[in-house]
PDB file of C-alpha atoms and ligand atoms in Angstrom:
ATOM      1  CA  MET D   1     120.005 164.769  52.904  1.00 51.00           C
ATOM      2  CA  ALA D   2     120.857 163.995  49.326  1.00 64.00           C
ATOM      3  CA  ILE D   3     118.231 161.363  48.751  1.00 63.00           C
ATOM      4  CA  ARG D   4     115.429 163.800  49.604  1.00 64.00           C
ATOM      5  CA  ASP D   5     116.743 166.465  47.246  1.00 87.00           C
ATOM      6  CA  GLU D   6     117.151 163.838  44.571  1.00 92.00           C
ATOM      7  CA  THR D   7     113.516 162.798  44.893  1.00 93.00           C
ATOM      8  CA  VAL D   8     112.347 166.403  44.589  1.00 95.00           C
ATOM      9  CA  GLU D   9     114.519 166.940  41.557  1.00 96.00           C
ATOM     10  CA  ARG D  10     113.345 163.742  39.872  1.00 97.00           C
ATOM     11  CA  PHE D  11     109.725 164.659  40.568  1.00 97.00           C
ATOM     12  CA  HIS D  12     110.017 168.079  38.933  1.00 97.00           C
ATOM     13  CA  HIS D  13     111.944 166.610  36.010  1.00 97.00           C
ATOM     14  CA  VAL D  14     109.274 163.955  35.379  1.00 98.00           C
ATOM     15  CA  LYS D  15     106.477 166.526  35.695  1.00 98.00           C
ATOM     16  CA  GLN D  16     108.239 168.763  33.175  1.00 98.00           C
ATOM     17  CA  ARG D  17     108.664 165.906  30.685  1.00 98.00           C
ATOM     18  CA  VAL D  18     104.979 164.978  31.123  1.00 98.00           C
ATOM     19  CA  ALA D  19     103.962 168.609  30.564  1.00 98.00           C
ATOM     20  CA  ASP D  20     106.090 168.870  27.411  1.00 98.00           C
ATOM     21  CA  ALA D  21     104.683 165.632  25.985  1.00 98.00           C
ATOM     22  CA  ALA D  22     101.128 166.764  26.782  1.00 98.00           C
ATOM     23  CA  GLN D  23     101.717 170.034  24.995  1.00 97.00           C
ATOM     24  CA  ARG D  24     103.203 168.238  21.972  1.00 96.00           C
ATOM     25  CA  SER D  25      99.956 166.303  21.712  1.00 95.00           C
ATOM     26  CA  GLY D  26      97.762 169.372  22.036  1.00 96.00           C
ATOM     27  CA  ARG D  27      96.756 168.921  25.656  1.00 97.00           C
ATOM     28  CA  ARG D  28      97.389 170.710  28.929  1.00 97.00           C
ATOM     29  CA  PRO D  29      99.871 169.388  31.494  1.00 97.00           C
ATOM     30  CA  GLU D  30      97.049 168.893  34.008  1.00 96.00           C
ATOM     31  CA  ASP D  31      95.233 166.617  31.541  1.00 97.00           C
ATOM     32  CA  VAL D  32      97.769 163.868  32.264  1.00 98.00           C
ATOM     33  CA  ILE D  33      97.819 162.194  35.682  1.00 98.00           C
ATOM     34  CA  VAL D  34     101.078 160.757  36.981  1.00 98.00           C
ATOM     35  CA  VAL D  35     100.629 157.663  39.124  1.00 98.00           C
ATOM     36  CA  ALA D  36     103.813 157.370  41.184  1.00 98.00           C
ATOM     37  CA  VAL D  37     104.523 153.643  41.386  1.00 98.00           C
ATOM     38  CA  THR D  38     105.995 153.173  44.841  1.00 97.00           C
ATOM     39  CA  LYS D  39     107.019 149.521  44.685  1.00 95.00           C
ATOM     40  CA  THR D  40     110.720 150.363  44.954  1.00 94.00           C
ATOM     41  CA  ALA D  41     110.340 153.631  46.889  1.00 96.00           C
ATOM     42  CA  SER D  42     111.410 154.098  50.497  1.00 95.00           C
ATOM     43  CA  PRO D  43     108.878 155.412  53.040  1.00 95.00           C
ATOM     44  CA  ASP D  44     110.879 158.636  53.133  1.00 95.00           C
ATOM     45  CA  GLN D  45     110.595 159.095  49.376  1.00 96.00           C
ATOM     46  CA  ILE D  46     106.832 158.547  49.564  1.00 97.00           C
ATOM     47  CA  ARG D  47     106.450 161.139  52.328  1.00 96.00           C
ATOM     48  CA  GLN D  48     108.557 163.532  50.290  1.00 95.00           C
ATOM     49  CA  LEU D  49     106.199 163.159  47.324  1.00 97.00           C
ATOM     50  CA  LEU D  50     103.180 163.822  49.534  1.00 97.00           C
ATOM     51  CA  GLU D  51     104.868 166.948  50.884  1.00 95.00           C
ATOM     52  CA  LEU D  52     105.157 168.103  47.275  1.00 96.00           C
ATOM     53  CA  GLY D  53     101.384 167.780  47.029  1.00 96.00           C
ATOM     54  CA  HIS D  54     101.344 164.633  44.943  1.00 98.00           C
ATOM     55  CA  VAL D  55      98.104 162.659  45.203  1.00 98.00           C
ATOM     56  CA  ASP D  56      98.188 159.544  42.990  1.00 98.00           C
ATOM     57  CA  LEU D  57     100.217 156.532  44.109  1.00 98.00           C
ATOM     58  CA  GLY D  58     100.273 152.989  42.721  1.00 98.00           C
ATOM     59  CA  GLU D  59     101.272 149.509  43.879  1.00 98.00           C
ATOM     60  CA  ASN D  60     101.213 146.174  42.094  1.00 97.00           C
ATOM     61  CA  ARG D  61     101.187 143.817  45.094  1.00 97.00           C
ATOM     62  CA  VAL D  62      98.420 143.558  47.636  1.00 98.00           C
ATOM     63  CA  GLN D  63     100.578 143.079  50.716  1.00 97.00           C
ATOM     64  CA  GLN D  64     102.723 146.114  50.012  1.00 97.00           C
ATOM     65  CA  LEU D  65      99.650 148.118  49.026  1.00 98.00           C
ATOM     66  CA  THR D  66      98.065 147.360  52.395  1.00 98.00           C
ATOM     67  CA  GLN D  67     101.177 148.391  54.315  1.00 97.00           C
ATOM     68  CA  ARG D  68     101.642 151.579  52.351  1.00 97.00           C
ATOM     69  CA  VAL D  69      98.055 152.678  52.615  1.00 98.00           C
ATOM     70  CA  ALA D  70      98.407 152.390  56.409  1.00 98.00           C
ATOM     71  CA  MET D  71     101.726 154.231  56.345  1.00 97.00           C
ATOM     72  CA  THR D  72     100.466 157.146  54.232  1.00 97.00           C
ATOM     73  CA  GLU D  73      97.229 157.461  56.224  1.00 97.00           C
ATOM     74  CA  GLU D  74      99.196 157.687  59.431  1.00 96.00           C
ATOM     75  CA  PHE D  75     101.584 160.236  57.946  1.00 95.00           C
ATOM     76  CA  ILE D  76      98.743 162.400  56.668  1.00 95.00           C
ATOM     77  CA  ALA D  77      96.805 162.225  59.945  1.00 93.00           C
ATOM     78  CA  ARG D  78      99.878 163.161  61.959  1.00 91.00           C
ATOM     79  CA  HIS D  79     100.841 165.886  59.524  1.00 88.00           C
ATOM     80  CA  HIS D  80      97.436 167.562  59.712  1.00 83.00           C
ATOM     81  CA  ASP D  81      97.456 167.278  63.520  1.00 83.00           C
ATOM     82  CA  ILE D  82     100.489 169.498  63.794  1.00 79.00           C
ATOM     83  CA  PRO D  83      99.600 173.185  63.561  1.00 77.00           C
ATOM     84  CA  SER D  84     101.616 174.828  60.818  1.00 77.00           C
ATOM     85  CA  PRO D  85     102.115 178.519  60.076  1.00 76.00           C
ATOM     86  CA  ARG D  86     101.970 177.860  56.340  1.00 76.00           C
ATOM     87  CA  PRO D  87      99.125 176.204  54.432  1.00 76.00           C
ATOM     88  CA  SER D  88      99.966 172.539  53.968  1.00 83.00           C
ATOM     89  CA  THR D  89     100.580 171.074  50.522  1.00 89.00           C
ATOM     90  CA  VAL D  90     100.084 167.519  51.795  1.00 93.00           C
ATOM     91  CA  PRO D  91      96.836 166.123  50.335  1.00 93.00           C
ATOM     92  CA  ASP D  92      94.018 165.092  52.679  1.00 93.00           C
ATOM     93  CA  GLN D  93      93.893 161.722  51.011  1.00 95.00           C
ATOM     94  CA  VAL D  94      96.002 159.636  48.680  1.00 97.00           C
ATOM     95  CA  ARG D  95      94.367 158.196  45.589  1.00 98.00           C
ATOM     96  CA  TRP D  96      95.758 154.659  45.495  1.00 98.00           C
ATOM     97  CA  HIS D  97      95.876 152.719  42.235  1.00 98.00           C
ATOM     98  CA  MET D  98      96.069 148.924  42.050  1.00 98.00           C
ATOM     99  CA  ILE D  99      98.124 148.405  38.902  1.00 98.00           C
ATOM    100  CA  GLY D 100      99.213 144.758  39.206  1.00 97.00           C
ATOM    101  CA  HIS D 101      97.501 141.447  38.608  1.00 96.00           C
ATOM    102  CA  LEU D 102      94.628 141.009  41.047  1.00 97.00           C
ATOM    103  CA  GLN D 103      93.748 137.580  42.406  1.00 97.00           C
ATOM    104  CA  ARG D 104      90.103 136.960  43.110  1.00 98.00           C
ATOM    105  CA  ASN D 105      90.737 136.045  46.749  1.00 98.00           C
ATOM    106  CA  LYS D 106      92.350 139.482  47.284  1.00 98.00           C
ATOM    107  CA  VAL D 107      89.484 141.556  45.890  1.00 98.00           C
ATOM    108  CA  LYS D 108      87.838 141.949  49.289  1.00 98.00           C
ATOM    109  CA  THR D 109      91.045 143.405  50.757  1.00 98.00           C
ATOM    110  CA  VAL D 110      91.860 145.692  47.844  1.00 98.00           C
ATOM    111  CA  LEU D 111      88.545 147.389  47.060  1.00 98.00           C
ATOM    112  CA  PRO D 112      88.321 149.513  50.220  1.00 98.00           C
ATOM    113  CA  LEU D 113      91.883 150.752  49.699  1.00 98.00           C
ATOM    114  CA  VAL D 114      91.935 152.012  46.125  1.00 98.00           C
ATOM    115  CA  LYS D 115      90.494 154.670  43.868  1.00 98.00           C
ATOM    116  CA  LEU D 116      91.051 152.752  40.629  1.00 98.00           C
ATOM    117  CA  VAL D 117      91.843 149.132  39.728  1.00 98.00           C
ATOM    118  CA  HIS D 118      93.855 149.167  36.479  1.00 98.00           C
ATOM    119  CA  SER D 119      94.027 145.456  35.902  1.00 98.00           C
ATOM    120  CA  VAL D 120      90.683 143.750  35.329  1.00 98.00           C
ATOM    121  CA  ASP D 121      91.448 141.103  32.738  1.00 97.00           C
ATOM    122  CA  SER D 122      88.742 138.442  32.907  1.00 97.00           C
ATOM    123  CA  LEU D 123      85.017 137.952  33.330  1.00 98.00           C
ATOM    124  CA  ARG D 124      85.602 135.865  36.463  1.00 97.00           C
ATOM    125  CA  LEU D 125      87.576 138.662  38.094  1.00 98.00           C
ATOM    126  CA  ALA D 126      84.941 141.224  37.079  1.00 98.00           C
ATOM    127  CA  GLU D 127      82.227 139.047  38.590  1.00 98.00           C
ATOM    128  CA  GLU D 128      84.142 138.776  41.846  1.00 98.00           C
ATOM    129  CA  VAL D 129      84.683 142.556  41.941  1.00 98.00           C
ATOM    130  CA  GLN D 130      80.956 143.065  41.387  1.00 98.00           C
ATOM    131  CA  ALA D 131      80.012 140.572  44.114  1.00 98.00           C
ATOM    132  CA  VAL D 132      82.361 142.114  46.684  1.00 98.00           C
ATOM    133  CA  ALA D 133      81.511 145.701  45.727  1.00 98.00           C
ATOM    134  CA  SER D 134      77.828 144.959  46.069  1.00 98.00           C
ATOM    135  CA  LYS D 135      78.346 143.396  49.479  1.00 98.00           C
ATOM    136  CA  GLN D 136      80.496 146.343  50.585  1.00 97.00           C
ATOM    137  CA  ASP D 137      77.960 148.741  49.072  1.00 97.00           C
ATOM    138  CA  ARG D 138      80.487 150.701  47.034  1.00 97.00           C
ATOM    139  CA  GLU D 139      81.015 151.723  43.419  1.00 97.00           C
ATOM    140  CA  VAL D 140      84.346 150.505  42.079  1.00 98.00           C
ATOM    141  CA  GLU D 141      86.139 152.171  39.200  1.00 98.00           C
ATOM    142  CA  VAL D 142      88.158 149.870  36.980  1.00 98.00           C
ATOM    143  CA  LEU D 143      90.164 149.758  33.780  1.00 98.00           C
ATOM    144  CA  LEU D 144      90.266 146.752  31.484  1.00 98.00           C
ATOM    145  CA  GLN D 145      93.811 145.568  30.910  1.00 98.00           C
ATOM    146  CA  VAL D 146      94.430 144.847  27.258  1.00 97.00           C
ATOM    147  CA  ASN D 147      97.302 142.897  25.788  1.00 95.00           C
ATOM    148  CA  THR D 148      97.806 144.819  22.564  1.00 88.00           C
ATOM    149  CA  SER D 149     101.447 143.823  22.255  1.00 80.00           C
ATOM    150  CA  GLY D 150     100.433 140.241  21.476  1.00 77.00           C
ATOM    151  CA  GLU D 151     103.084 138.765  23.801  1.00 79.00           C
ATOM    152  CA  LYS D 152     101.820 135.470  25.174  1.00 76.00           C
ATOM    153  CA  GLN D 153     103.343 135.873  28.639  1.00 72.00           C
ATOM    154  CA  LYS D 154     101.754 139.309  29.172  1.00 75.00           C
ATOM    155  CA  ALA D 155      98.614 139.684  31.231  1.00 85.00           C
ATOM    156  CA  GLY D 156      95.571 141.266  29.695  1.00 94.00           C
ATOM    157  CA  LEU D 157      92.673 140.595  27.380  1.00 96.00           C
ATOM    158  CA  ALA D 158      93.107 140.145  23.656  1.00 95.00           C
ATOM    159  CA  ALA D 159      91.890 143.331  21.960  1.00 95.00           C
ATOM    160  CA  PRO D 160      88.738 141.802  20.395  1.00 95.00           C
ATOM    161  CA  ALA D 161      87.666 140.482  23.824  1.00 96.00           C
ATOM    162  CA  VAL D 162      87.715 143.942  25.416  1.00 97.00           C
ATOM    163  CA  PRO D 163      84.460 145.442  24.026  1.00 97.00           C
ATOM    164  CA  HIS D 164      82.818 142.081  24.638  1.00 96.00           C
ATOM    165  CA  LEU D 165      83.740 142.074  28.337  1.00 97.00           C
ATOM    166  CA  ALA D 166      82.828 145.756  28.694  1.00 97.00           C
ATOM    167  CA  GLU D 167      79.429 144.848  27.258  1.00 96.00           C
ATOM    168  CA  GLN D 168      78.966 142.061  29.799  1.00 96.00           C
ATOM    169  CA  MET D 169      79.952 144.436  32.593  1.00 97.00           C
ATOM    170  CA  GLN D 170      77.150 146.878  31.727  1.00 95.00           C
ATOM    171  CA  THR D 171      74.863 144.956  34.063  1.00 95.00           C
ATOM    172  CA  MET D 172      77.388 144.910  36.927  1.00 98.00           C
ATOM    173  CA  PHE D 173      75.904 147.900  38.665  1.00 97.00           C
ATOM    174  CA  ASN D 174      78.628 148.360  41.274  1.00 98.00           C
ATOM    175  CA  ILE D 175      81.393 148.572  38.671  1.00 98.00           C
ATOM    176  CA  ARG D 176      82.193 151.578  36.556  1.00 98.00           C
ATOM    177  CA  VAL D 177      84.480 150.826  33.606  1.00 98.00           C
ATOM    178  CA  ARG D 178      86.559 153.981  33.237  1.00 98.00           C
ATOM    179  CA  GLY D 179      88.812 152.927  30.356  1.00 98.00           C
ATOM    180  CA  LEU D 180      91.770 150.807  29.319  1.00 98.00           C
ATOM    181  CA  MET D 181      95.239 149.960  30.578  1.00 98.00           C
ATOM    182  CA  ALA D 182      98.105 148.517  28.539  1.00 97.00           C
ATOM    183  CA  MET D 183     101.796 147.719  28.813  1.00 96.00           C
ATOM    184  CA  ALA D 184     104.298 147.673  25.969  1.00 95.00           C
ATOM    185  CA  PRO D 185     106.923 144.948  25.493  1.00 92.00           C
ATOM    186  CA  LEU D 186     110.110 145.567  27.484  1.00 90.00           C
ATOM    187  CA  SER D 187     112.665 147.461  25.442  1.00 92.00           C
ATOM    188  CA  ASP D 188     115.385 150.066  25.844  1.00 93.00           C
ATOM    189  CA  ASN D 189     113.992 152.039  22.942  1.00 97.00           C
ATOM    190  CA  PRO D 190     110.796 153.952  23.774  1.00 97.00           C
ATOM    191  CA  GLU D 191     109.854 154.032  20.094  1.00 97.00           C
ATOM    192  CA  ASP D 192     109.369 150.247  20.246  1.00 96.00           C
ATOM    193  CA  SER D 193     106.313 150.924  22.416  1.00 96.00           C
ATOM    194  CA  ARG D 194     104.583 153.141  19.876  1.00 97.00           C
ATOM    195  CA  PRO D 195     102.774 150.407  17.879  1.00 96.00           C
ATOM    196  CA  THR D 196     101.306 148.923  21.074  1.00 96.00           C
ATOM    197  CA  PHE D 197     100.224 152.321  22.369  1.00 97.00           C
ATOM    198  CA  THR D 198      98.755 153.323  18.996  1.00 98.00           C
ATOM    199  CA  ARG D 199      96.677 150.135  18.786  1.00 97.00           C
ATOM    200  CA  THR D 200      95.451 150.564  22.358  1.00 97.00           C
ATOM    201  CA  ALA D 201      94.499 154.196  21.725  1.00 98.00           C
ATOM    202  CA  GLU D 202      92.575 153.162  18.598  1.00 98.00           C
ATOM    203  CA  LEU D 203      90.594 150.593  20.557  1.00 98.00           C
ATOM    204  CA  PHE D 204      89.994 153.111  23.349  1.00 98.00           C
ATOM    205  CA  ASN D 205      88.769 155.782  20.911  1.00 98.00           C
ATOM    206  CA  GLU D 206      86.458 153.353  19.098  1.00 97.00           C
ATOM    207  CA  MET D 207      84.895 152.317  22.390  1.00 97.00           C
ATOM    208  CA  ARG D 208      84.593 155.882  23.604  1.00 97.00           C
ATOM    209  CA  GLU D 209      83.100 157.203  20.368  1.00 95.00           C
ATOM    210  CA  GLY D 210      80.516 154.428  20.426  1.00 91.00           C
ATOM    211  CA  GLY D 211      79.165 156.169  23.531  1.00 90.00           C
ATOM    212  CA  GLN D 212      77.647 153.055  25.082  1.00 91.00           C
ATOM    213  CA  TYR D 213      80.019 153.103  28.073  1.00 93.00           C
ATOM    214  CA  GLY D 214      79.113 156.637  29.052  1.00 90.00           C
ATOM    215  CA  GLU D 215      80.894 159.941  29.554  1.00 92.00           C
ATOM    216  CA  ARG D 216      83.154 158.545  32.223  1.00 95.00           C
ATOM    217  CA  PHE D 217      84.776 156.016  29.918  1.00 97.00           C
ATOM    218  CA  ASN D 218      87.674 158.418  29.549  1.00 98.00           C
ATOM    219  CA  VAL D 219      90.838 156.969  31.117  1.00 98.00           C
ATOM    220  CA  LEU D 220      93.717 155.578  29.073  1.00 98.00           C
ATOM    221  CA  SER D 221      96.506 154.267  31.319  1.00 98.00           C
ATOM    222  CA  MET D 222      99.731 153.492  29.503  1.00 98.00           C
ATOM    223  CA  GLY D 223     103.395 154.449  29.702  1.00 98.00           C
ATOM    224  CA  MET D 224     106.073 153.714  32.308  1.00 98.00           C
ATOM    225  CA  SER D 225     109.480 155.238  33.115  1.00 97.00           C
ATOM    226  CA  ASN D 226     111.025 154.197  29.822  1.00 97.00           C
ATOM    227  CA  ASP D 227     108.185 155.144  27.463  1.00 98.00           C
ATOM    228  CA  PHE D 228     105.731 157.569  29.096  1.00 98.00           C
ATOM    229  CA  GLU D 229     106.396 160.386  26.645  1.00 98.00           C
ATOM    230  CA  VAL D 230     105.558 158.166  23.671  1.00 98.00           C
ATOM    231  CA  ALA D 231     102.437 156.972  25.528  1.00 98.00           C
ATOM    232  CA  ILE D 232     101.266 160.560  26.097  1.00 98.00           C
ATOM    233  CA  GLU D 233     101.872 161.400  22.441  1.00 98.00           C
ATOM    234  CA  CYS D 234      99.630 158.416  21.598  1.00 98.00           C
ATOM    235  CA  GLY D 235      96.847 159.684  23.876  1.00 98.00           C
ATOM    236  CA  ALA D 236      97.516 158.319  27.375  1.00 98.00           C
ATOM    237  CA  ASN D 237      96.032 160.481  30.138  1.00 98.00           C
ATOM    238  CA  VAL D 238      97.357 158.345  32.992  1.00 98.00           C
ATOM    239  CA  VAL D 239     101.015 157.268  33.149  1.00 98.00           C
ATOM    240  CA  ARG D 240     102.470 154.891  35.753  1.00 98.00           C
ATOM    241  CA  ILE D 241     105.995 155.896  36.723  1.00 98.00           C
ATOM    242  CA  GLY D 242     108.313 154.194  39.196  1.00 98.00           C
ATOM    243  CA  ARG D 243     112.037 154.195  38.475  1.00 97.00           C
ATOM    244  CA  ALA D 244     112.153 157.667  36.908  1.00 97.00           C
ATOM    245  CA  LEU D 245     110.838 159.049  40.217  1.00 97.00           C
ATOM    246  CA  PHE D 246     112.543 156.835  42.776  1.00 96.00           C
ATOM    247  CA  GLY D 247     115.683 155.604  41.041  1.00 91.00           C
ATOM    248  CA  GLU D 248     116.656 152.071  40.118  1.00 84.00           C
ATOM    249  CA  PRO D 249     115.892 149.509  42.824  1.00 75.00           C
ATOM    250  CA  VAL D 250     118.962 149.126  45.038  1.00 65.00           C
ATOM    251  CA  GLU D 251     118.475 145.454  45.746  1.00 59.00           C
ATOM    252  CA  ALA D 252     116.728 142.900  43.562  1.00 53.00           C
ATOM    253  CA  ALA D 253     113.248 142.511  45.034  1.00 53.00           C
ATOM    254  CA  THR D 254     112.640 139.150  43.424  1.00 54.00           C
ATOM    255  CA  PRO D 255     115.254 136.626  42.308  1.00 51.00           C
TER     256      PRO D 255
HETATM  257  C1  PLP R   1     106.318 148.620  38.087  1.00 87.83           C
HETATM  258  C2  PLP R   1     105.205 149.003  37.217  1.00 87.83           C
HETATM  259  C3  PLP R   1     105.166 150.260  36.596  1.00 87.83           C
HETATM  260  C4  PLP R   1     106.286 151.281  36.737  1.00 87.83           C
HETATM  261  O1  PLP R   1     107.438 150.809  36.127  1.00 87.83           O
HETATM  262  P1  PLP R   1     108.757 151.737  36.026  1.00 87.83           P
HETATM  263  O2  PLP R   1     109.489 151.132  34.893  1.00 87.83           O
HETATM  264  O3  PLP R   1     109.448 151.603  37.326  1.00 87.83           O
HETATM  265  O4  PLP R   1     108.300 153.113  35.759  1.00 87.83           O
HETATM  266  C5  PLP R   1     104.070 150.571  35.817  1.00 87.83           C
HETATM  267  N1  PLP R   1     103.048 149.715  35.641  1.00 87.83           N
HETATM  268  C6  PLP R   1     103.030 148.488  36.214  1.00 87.83           C
HETATM  269  C7  PLP R   1     101.873 147.587  35.968  1.00 87.83           C
HETATM  270  C8  PLP R   1     104.112 148.089  37.013  1.00 87.83           C
HETATM  271  O5  PLP R   1     104.092 146.879  37.583  1.00 87.83           O
END
């Protein structure tokens, strides 16, 4: 089955490129987490990734996230039910990442499903996350999405607003701010992303060195299929990769 082999090959190729970029920037391969963005992946490709032992998956839409969490949970449960002569490489649990814009009325649905929300971009959203997390009695880990590229149509907080919001969130006891997330302007040339990534890393390092957000303020999520190596060179320790793992979408998902 060619498509399965292709997925395996793409996975190893991406992991190798991540490892090389990590080493170029003086870090170990395992210091960089690959979030496999499954929005264009088939169920078979997702299962294949889990069989390879991959743990971190990401979605940007709530409906698809909900479906895929159910699908992977069922696959994992069934997989571990079947006695196997060899130790299984399938993880016991997927770590799901919500990477897309989050509407306040979806917070209640999303929080129980995910390990990390990458896309908190307003005080109102943060307040809703806190209210729901408190009611559900859970601690929620989030990143603040920053618009360092300066494009008006891009989601995210303006850079100067980021420390301000993080400050306000210090009293939201059910939320743990783990770091920052950013996206570069769309371009065919990965080098075009470098200024955005450099600015984001500077902001991240300033906030981290200040120490007021604690030891666990240590996640910098940036870099996609077209620019993840540049992002890692700039300091990213989480990259969000879709097309490089699953191929170009076959059909246009949205008009
Ligand atoms: C789709 C998406 C990605 C992955 O994009 P690719 O170009 O397919 O790697 C990363 N981050 C976000 C927020 C996305 O929506």
